[in-house]
Short mmCIF file of C-alpha atoms in Angstrom, two decimals:
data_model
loop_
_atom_site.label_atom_id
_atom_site.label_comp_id
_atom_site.label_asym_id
_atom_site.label_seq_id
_atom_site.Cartn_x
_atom_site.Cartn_y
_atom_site.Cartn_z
CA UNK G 1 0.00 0.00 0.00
CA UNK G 2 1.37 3.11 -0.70
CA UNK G 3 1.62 6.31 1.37
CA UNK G 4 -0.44 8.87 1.42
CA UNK G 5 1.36 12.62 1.43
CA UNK G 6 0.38 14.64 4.38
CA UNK G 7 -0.84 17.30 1.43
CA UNK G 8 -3.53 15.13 0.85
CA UNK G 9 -4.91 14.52 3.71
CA UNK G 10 -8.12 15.78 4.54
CA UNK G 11 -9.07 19.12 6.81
CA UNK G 12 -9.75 16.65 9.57
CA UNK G 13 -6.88 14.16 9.08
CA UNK G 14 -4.15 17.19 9.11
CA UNK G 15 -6.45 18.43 12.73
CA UNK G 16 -6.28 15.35 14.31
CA UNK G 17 -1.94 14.96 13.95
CA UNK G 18 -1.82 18.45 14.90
CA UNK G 19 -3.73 17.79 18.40
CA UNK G 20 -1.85 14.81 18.62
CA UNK G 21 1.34 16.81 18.47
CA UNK G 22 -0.29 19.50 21.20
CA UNK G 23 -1.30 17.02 23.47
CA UNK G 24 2.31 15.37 23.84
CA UNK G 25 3.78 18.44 24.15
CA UNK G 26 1.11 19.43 26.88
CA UNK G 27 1.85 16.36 28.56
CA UNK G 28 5.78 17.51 28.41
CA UNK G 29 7.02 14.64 26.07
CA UNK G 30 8.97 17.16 23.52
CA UNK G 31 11.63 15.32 21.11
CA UNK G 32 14.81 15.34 22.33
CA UNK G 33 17.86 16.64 21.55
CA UNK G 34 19.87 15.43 18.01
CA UNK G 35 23.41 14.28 19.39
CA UNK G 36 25.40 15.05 15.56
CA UNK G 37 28.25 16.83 17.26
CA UNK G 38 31.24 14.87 15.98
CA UNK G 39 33.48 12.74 18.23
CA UNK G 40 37.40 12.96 18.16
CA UNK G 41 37.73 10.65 15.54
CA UNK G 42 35.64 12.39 12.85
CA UNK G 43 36.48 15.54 11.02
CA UNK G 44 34.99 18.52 12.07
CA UNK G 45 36.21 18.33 16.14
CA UNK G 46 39.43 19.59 17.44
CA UNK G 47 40.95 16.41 18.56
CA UNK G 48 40.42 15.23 14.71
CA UNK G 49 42.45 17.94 13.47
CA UNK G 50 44.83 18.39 16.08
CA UNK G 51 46.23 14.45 15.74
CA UNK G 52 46.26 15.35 11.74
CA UNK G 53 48.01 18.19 11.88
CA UNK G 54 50.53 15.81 14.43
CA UNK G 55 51.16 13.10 11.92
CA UNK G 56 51.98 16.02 9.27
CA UNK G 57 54.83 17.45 11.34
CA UNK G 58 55.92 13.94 12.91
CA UNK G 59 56.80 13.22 9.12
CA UNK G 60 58.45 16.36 8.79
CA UNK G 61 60.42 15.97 11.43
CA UNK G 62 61.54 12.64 10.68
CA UNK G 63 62.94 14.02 7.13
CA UNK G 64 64.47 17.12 8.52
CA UNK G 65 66.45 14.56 10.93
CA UNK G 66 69.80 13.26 10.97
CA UNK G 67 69.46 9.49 11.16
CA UNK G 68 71.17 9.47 14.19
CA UNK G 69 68.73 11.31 16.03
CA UNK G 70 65.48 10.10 15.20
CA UNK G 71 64.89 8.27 18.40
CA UNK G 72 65.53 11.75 19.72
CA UNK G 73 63.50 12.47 22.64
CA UNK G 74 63.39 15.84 24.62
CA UNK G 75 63.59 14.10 28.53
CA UNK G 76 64.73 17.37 30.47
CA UNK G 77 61.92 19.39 31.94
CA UNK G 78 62.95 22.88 31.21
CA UNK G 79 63.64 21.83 27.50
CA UNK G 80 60.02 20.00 27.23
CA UNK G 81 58.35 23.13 29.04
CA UNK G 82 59.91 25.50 26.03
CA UNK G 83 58.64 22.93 23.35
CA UNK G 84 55.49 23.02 25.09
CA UNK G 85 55.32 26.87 25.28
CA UNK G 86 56.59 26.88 21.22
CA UNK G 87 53.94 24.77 20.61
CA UNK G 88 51.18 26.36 21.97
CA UNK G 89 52.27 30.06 21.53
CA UNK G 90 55.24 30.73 19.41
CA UNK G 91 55.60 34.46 19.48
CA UNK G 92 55.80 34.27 23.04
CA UNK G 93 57.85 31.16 23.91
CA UNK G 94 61.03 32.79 23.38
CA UNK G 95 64.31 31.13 22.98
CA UNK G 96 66.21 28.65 24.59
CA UNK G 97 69.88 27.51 24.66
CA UNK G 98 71.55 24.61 25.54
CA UNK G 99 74.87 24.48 27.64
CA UNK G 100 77.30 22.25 28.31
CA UNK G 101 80.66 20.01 27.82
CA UNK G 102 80.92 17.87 24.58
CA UNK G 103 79.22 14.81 24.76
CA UNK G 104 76.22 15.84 27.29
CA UNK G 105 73.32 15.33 25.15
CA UNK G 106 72.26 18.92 23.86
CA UNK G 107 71.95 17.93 20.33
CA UNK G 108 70.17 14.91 21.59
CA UNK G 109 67.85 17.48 23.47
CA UNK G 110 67.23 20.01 20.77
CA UNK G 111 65.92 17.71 17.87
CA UNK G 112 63.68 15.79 20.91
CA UNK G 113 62.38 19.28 21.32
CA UNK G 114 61.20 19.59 17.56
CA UNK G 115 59.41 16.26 18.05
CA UNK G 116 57.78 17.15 20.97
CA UNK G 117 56.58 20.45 19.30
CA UNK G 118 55.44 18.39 16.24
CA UNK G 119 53.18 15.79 18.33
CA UNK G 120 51.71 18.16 19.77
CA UNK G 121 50.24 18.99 16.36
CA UNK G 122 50.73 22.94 15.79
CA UNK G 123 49.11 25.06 13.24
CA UNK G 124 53.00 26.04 11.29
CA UNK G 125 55.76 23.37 11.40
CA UNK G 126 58.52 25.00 8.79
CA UNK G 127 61.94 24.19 11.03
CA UNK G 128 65.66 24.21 10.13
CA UNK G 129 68.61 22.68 11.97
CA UNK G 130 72.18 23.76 11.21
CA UNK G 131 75.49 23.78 12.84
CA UNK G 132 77.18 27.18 13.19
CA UNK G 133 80.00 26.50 11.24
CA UNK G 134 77.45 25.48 8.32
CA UNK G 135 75.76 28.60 8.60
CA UNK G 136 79.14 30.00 8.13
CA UNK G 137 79.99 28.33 5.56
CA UNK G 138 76.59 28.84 3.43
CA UNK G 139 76.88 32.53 3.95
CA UNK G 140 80.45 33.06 2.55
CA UNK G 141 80.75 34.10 -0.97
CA UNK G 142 80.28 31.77 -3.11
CA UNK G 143 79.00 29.27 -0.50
CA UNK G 144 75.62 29.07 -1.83
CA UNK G 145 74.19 29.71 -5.78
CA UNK G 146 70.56 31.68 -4.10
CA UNK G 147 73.44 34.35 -3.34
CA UNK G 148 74.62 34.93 0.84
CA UNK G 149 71.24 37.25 1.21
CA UNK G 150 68.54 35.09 0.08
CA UNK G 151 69.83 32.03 2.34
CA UNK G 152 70.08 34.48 5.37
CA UNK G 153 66.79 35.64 4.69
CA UNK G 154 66.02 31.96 4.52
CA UNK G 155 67.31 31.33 7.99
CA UNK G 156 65.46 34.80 9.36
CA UNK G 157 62.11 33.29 8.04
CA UNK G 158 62.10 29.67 9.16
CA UNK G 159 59.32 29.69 11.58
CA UNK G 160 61.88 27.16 13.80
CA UNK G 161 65.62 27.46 13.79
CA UNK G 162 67.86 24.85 15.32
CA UNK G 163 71.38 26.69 15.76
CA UNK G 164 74.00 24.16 17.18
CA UNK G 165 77.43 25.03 18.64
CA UNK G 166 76.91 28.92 18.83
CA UNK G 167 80.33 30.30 19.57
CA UNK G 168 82.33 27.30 17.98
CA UNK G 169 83.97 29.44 15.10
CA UNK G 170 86.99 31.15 15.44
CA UNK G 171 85.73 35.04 16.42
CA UNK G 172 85.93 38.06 13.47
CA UNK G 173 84.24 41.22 12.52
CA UNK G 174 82.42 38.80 9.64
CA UNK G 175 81.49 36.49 11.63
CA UNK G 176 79.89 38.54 14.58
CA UNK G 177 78.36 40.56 12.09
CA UNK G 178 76.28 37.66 10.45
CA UNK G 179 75.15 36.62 13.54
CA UNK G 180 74.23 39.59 15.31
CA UNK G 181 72.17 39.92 11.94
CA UNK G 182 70.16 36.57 12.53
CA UNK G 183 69.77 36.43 15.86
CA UNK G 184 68.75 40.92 16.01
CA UNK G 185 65.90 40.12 12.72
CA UNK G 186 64.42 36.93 14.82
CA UNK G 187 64.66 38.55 18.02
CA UNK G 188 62.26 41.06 16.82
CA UNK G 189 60.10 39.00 14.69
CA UNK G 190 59.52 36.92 18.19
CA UNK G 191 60.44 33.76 15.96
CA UNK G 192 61.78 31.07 18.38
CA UNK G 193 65.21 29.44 18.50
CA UNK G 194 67.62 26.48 19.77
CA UNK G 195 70.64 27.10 20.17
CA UNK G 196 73.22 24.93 21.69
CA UNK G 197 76.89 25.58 22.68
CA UNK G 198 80.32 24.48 24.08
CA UNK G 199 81.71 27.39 25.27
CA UNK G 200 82.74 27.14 28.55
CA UNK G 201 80.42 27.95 31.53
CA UNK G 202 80.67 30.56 34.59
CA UNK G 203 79.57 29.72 37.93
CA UNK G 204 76.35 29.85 37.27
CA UNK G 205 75.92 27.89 34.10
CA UNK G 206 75.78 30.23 31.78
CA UNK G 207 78.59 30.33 29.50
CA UNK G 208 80.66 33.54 28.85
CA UNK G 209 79.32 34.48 24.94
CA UNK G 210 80.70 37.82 24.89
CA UNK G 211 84.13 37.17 23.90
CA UNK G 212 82.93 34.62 20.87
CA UNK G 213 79.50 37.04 19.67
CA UNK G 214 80.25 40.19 21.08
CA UNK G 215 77.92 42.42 23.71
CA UNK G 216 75.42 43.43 21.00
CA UNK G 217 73.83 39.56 20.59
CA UNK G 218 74.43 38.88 23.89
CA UNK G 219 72.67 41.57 24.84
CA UNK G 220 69.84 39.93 22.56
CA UNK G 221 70.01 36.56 24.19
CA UNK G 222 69.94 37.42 27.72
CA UNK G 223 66.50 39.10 27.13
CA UNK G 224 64.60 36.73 26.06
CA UNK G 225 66.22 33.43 25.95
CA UNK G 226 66.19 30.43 28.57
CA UNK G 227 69.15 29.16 29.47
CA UNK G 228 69.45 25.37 30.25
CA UNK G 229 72.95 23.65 31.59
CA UNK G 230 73.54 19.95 30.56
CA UNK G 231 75.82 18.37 32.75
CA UNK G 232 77.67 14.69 32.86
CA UNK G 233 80.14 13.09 31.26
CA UNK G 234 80.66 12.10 27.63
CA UNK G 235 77.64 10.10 26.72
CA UNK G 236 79.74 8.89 23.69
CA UNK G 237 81.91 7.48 25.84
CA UNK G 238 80.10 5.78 27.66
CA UNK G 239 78.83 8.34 30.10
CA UNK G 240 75.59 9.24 31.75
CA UNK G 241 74.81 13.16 31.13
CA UNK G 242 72.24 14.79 32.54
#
C-alpha cells in the first residue's frame, strides 16, 4: 500500500496529527535533543584535526632529521616546558639555549624538542637545523648559488631554527656581524630558536658568549632566551649526562 502525502490529507486528518502533536507536548514529552556533534575521531572536532596536523609534522620531522637522532626524545623538563610553550604560543615562547661540555646530550635534546613540538600537532611546522660552522659556511661568498642574502633571509624566516654550537667558530668582525644579523631580525620577529653551545660555563651555568659574539647579541640573548645547563660526562663514551 502506498503512502499517502500529508498534502492530501483531509481538513480533519491534518487536525487530528496536529492535536496529537499538542497534546504530547502538553503532557511535556517534547523530542529530544539530536546528538550530531562529531566525536574525536571524525572531522569537524578539534581532537580530529589536532592528531592530523601531528602526523603532518611527525613526518616532517623525521625528514628534517639526521638518522642518528630520530629516536631523539626531549627528557629534560625545562627543554620540554619551552617545546610546550613553542607549541602552543610561538611568538611568546622565546628562545632557549643549551649548555654544556661535549658529549652531554644537547643535540640529543634540541631535535627531541622539535618532536615534541610536532606531536603536539601545531598550526605552522617550517623548522631548520644547522650547525654554526654550516651557517658559516653557506653565507660566505660563493657558499651558496641563491646568493649569501637570500639564504640568510632563509634562515630569518624559518618559523623554527635549530642553531648548534653557537660560539664554535673562530671570532671576526664577519662572523659577529652575520650573527648579530640573525639572531637581532628573529629577536624582533619573536620567531623562536635552539641554540646549543660548548663554550665554557661561569659559575652559574651560563657560559661567557661575549668574547665569541660580542655584547650586541648577547645583549639579545639574555632578554629573552632560557638558558638550560647539561651536565655529565661524555655520553659517547660511555657516560651518563644529565
Amino acid at each position: 500500500m502506498e503512502p499517502t502525502p500529508v498534502g492530501q490529507l483531509g481538513p480533519s486528518a491534518l487536525a487530528n496529527i496536529m492535536g496529537g502533536i499538542r497534546q504530547k507536548q502538553e503532557e511535556g514529552v517534547i523530542p529530544g535533543p539530536i546528538d550530531d556533534q562529531p566525536t574525536p575521531d571524525e572531522p569537524g572536532h578539534p581532537e580530529y584535526h589536532r592528531r592530523r596536523r601531528a602526523e603532518w609534522a611527525l613526518a616532517r620531522w623525521e625528514t628534517a632529521t639526521p638518522r642518528r637522532y630520530r629516536h631523539a626524545d626531549a627528557d629534560h623538563p625545562d627543554v620540554q616546558a619551552w617545546a610546550d610553550d613553542v607549541a602552543a604560543a610561538p611568538d611568546t615562547a622565546g628562545s632557549l639555549l643549551l649548555t654544556g661540555t661535549t658529549g652531554t646530550g644537547k643535540t640529543h635534546q634540541a631535535y627531541g624538542a622539535l618532536r615534541r613540538i610536532a606531536a603536539a600537532g601545531p598550526r605552522v611546522y617550517e623548522i631548520r637545523a644547522t650547525t654554526a660552522a654550516d651557517m658559516y659556511g653557506l653565507l660566505r661568498p660563493k657558499g651558496s648559488e641563491r646568493g649569501t642574502e637570500e639564504e640568510l633571509r632563509r634562515l630569518v624566516k624559518v618559523p623554527l631554527l635549530v642553531l648548534d654550537d653557537l660560539g664554535s667558530a673562530k671570532a671576526s668582525e664577519w662572523t659577529e656581524e652575520v650573527t648579530y644579523r640573525l639572531i637581532n631580525e628573529r629577536y624582533n620577529a619573536c620567531r623562536p630558536t635552539l641554540y646549543t653551545s660548548n663554550l665554557p660555563a661561569r659559575a652559574e651555568g651560563v657560559p661567557d658568549l661575549t668574547s665569541a659574539l660580542g655584547e650586541r647579541i648577547v645583549s639579545r640573548l639574555s632578554e629573552d632566551t632560557r638558558v638550560v645547563a647539561m651536565t655529565g660526562t661524555d655520553r659517547r663514551r660511555g657516560g651518563n649526562a644529565a
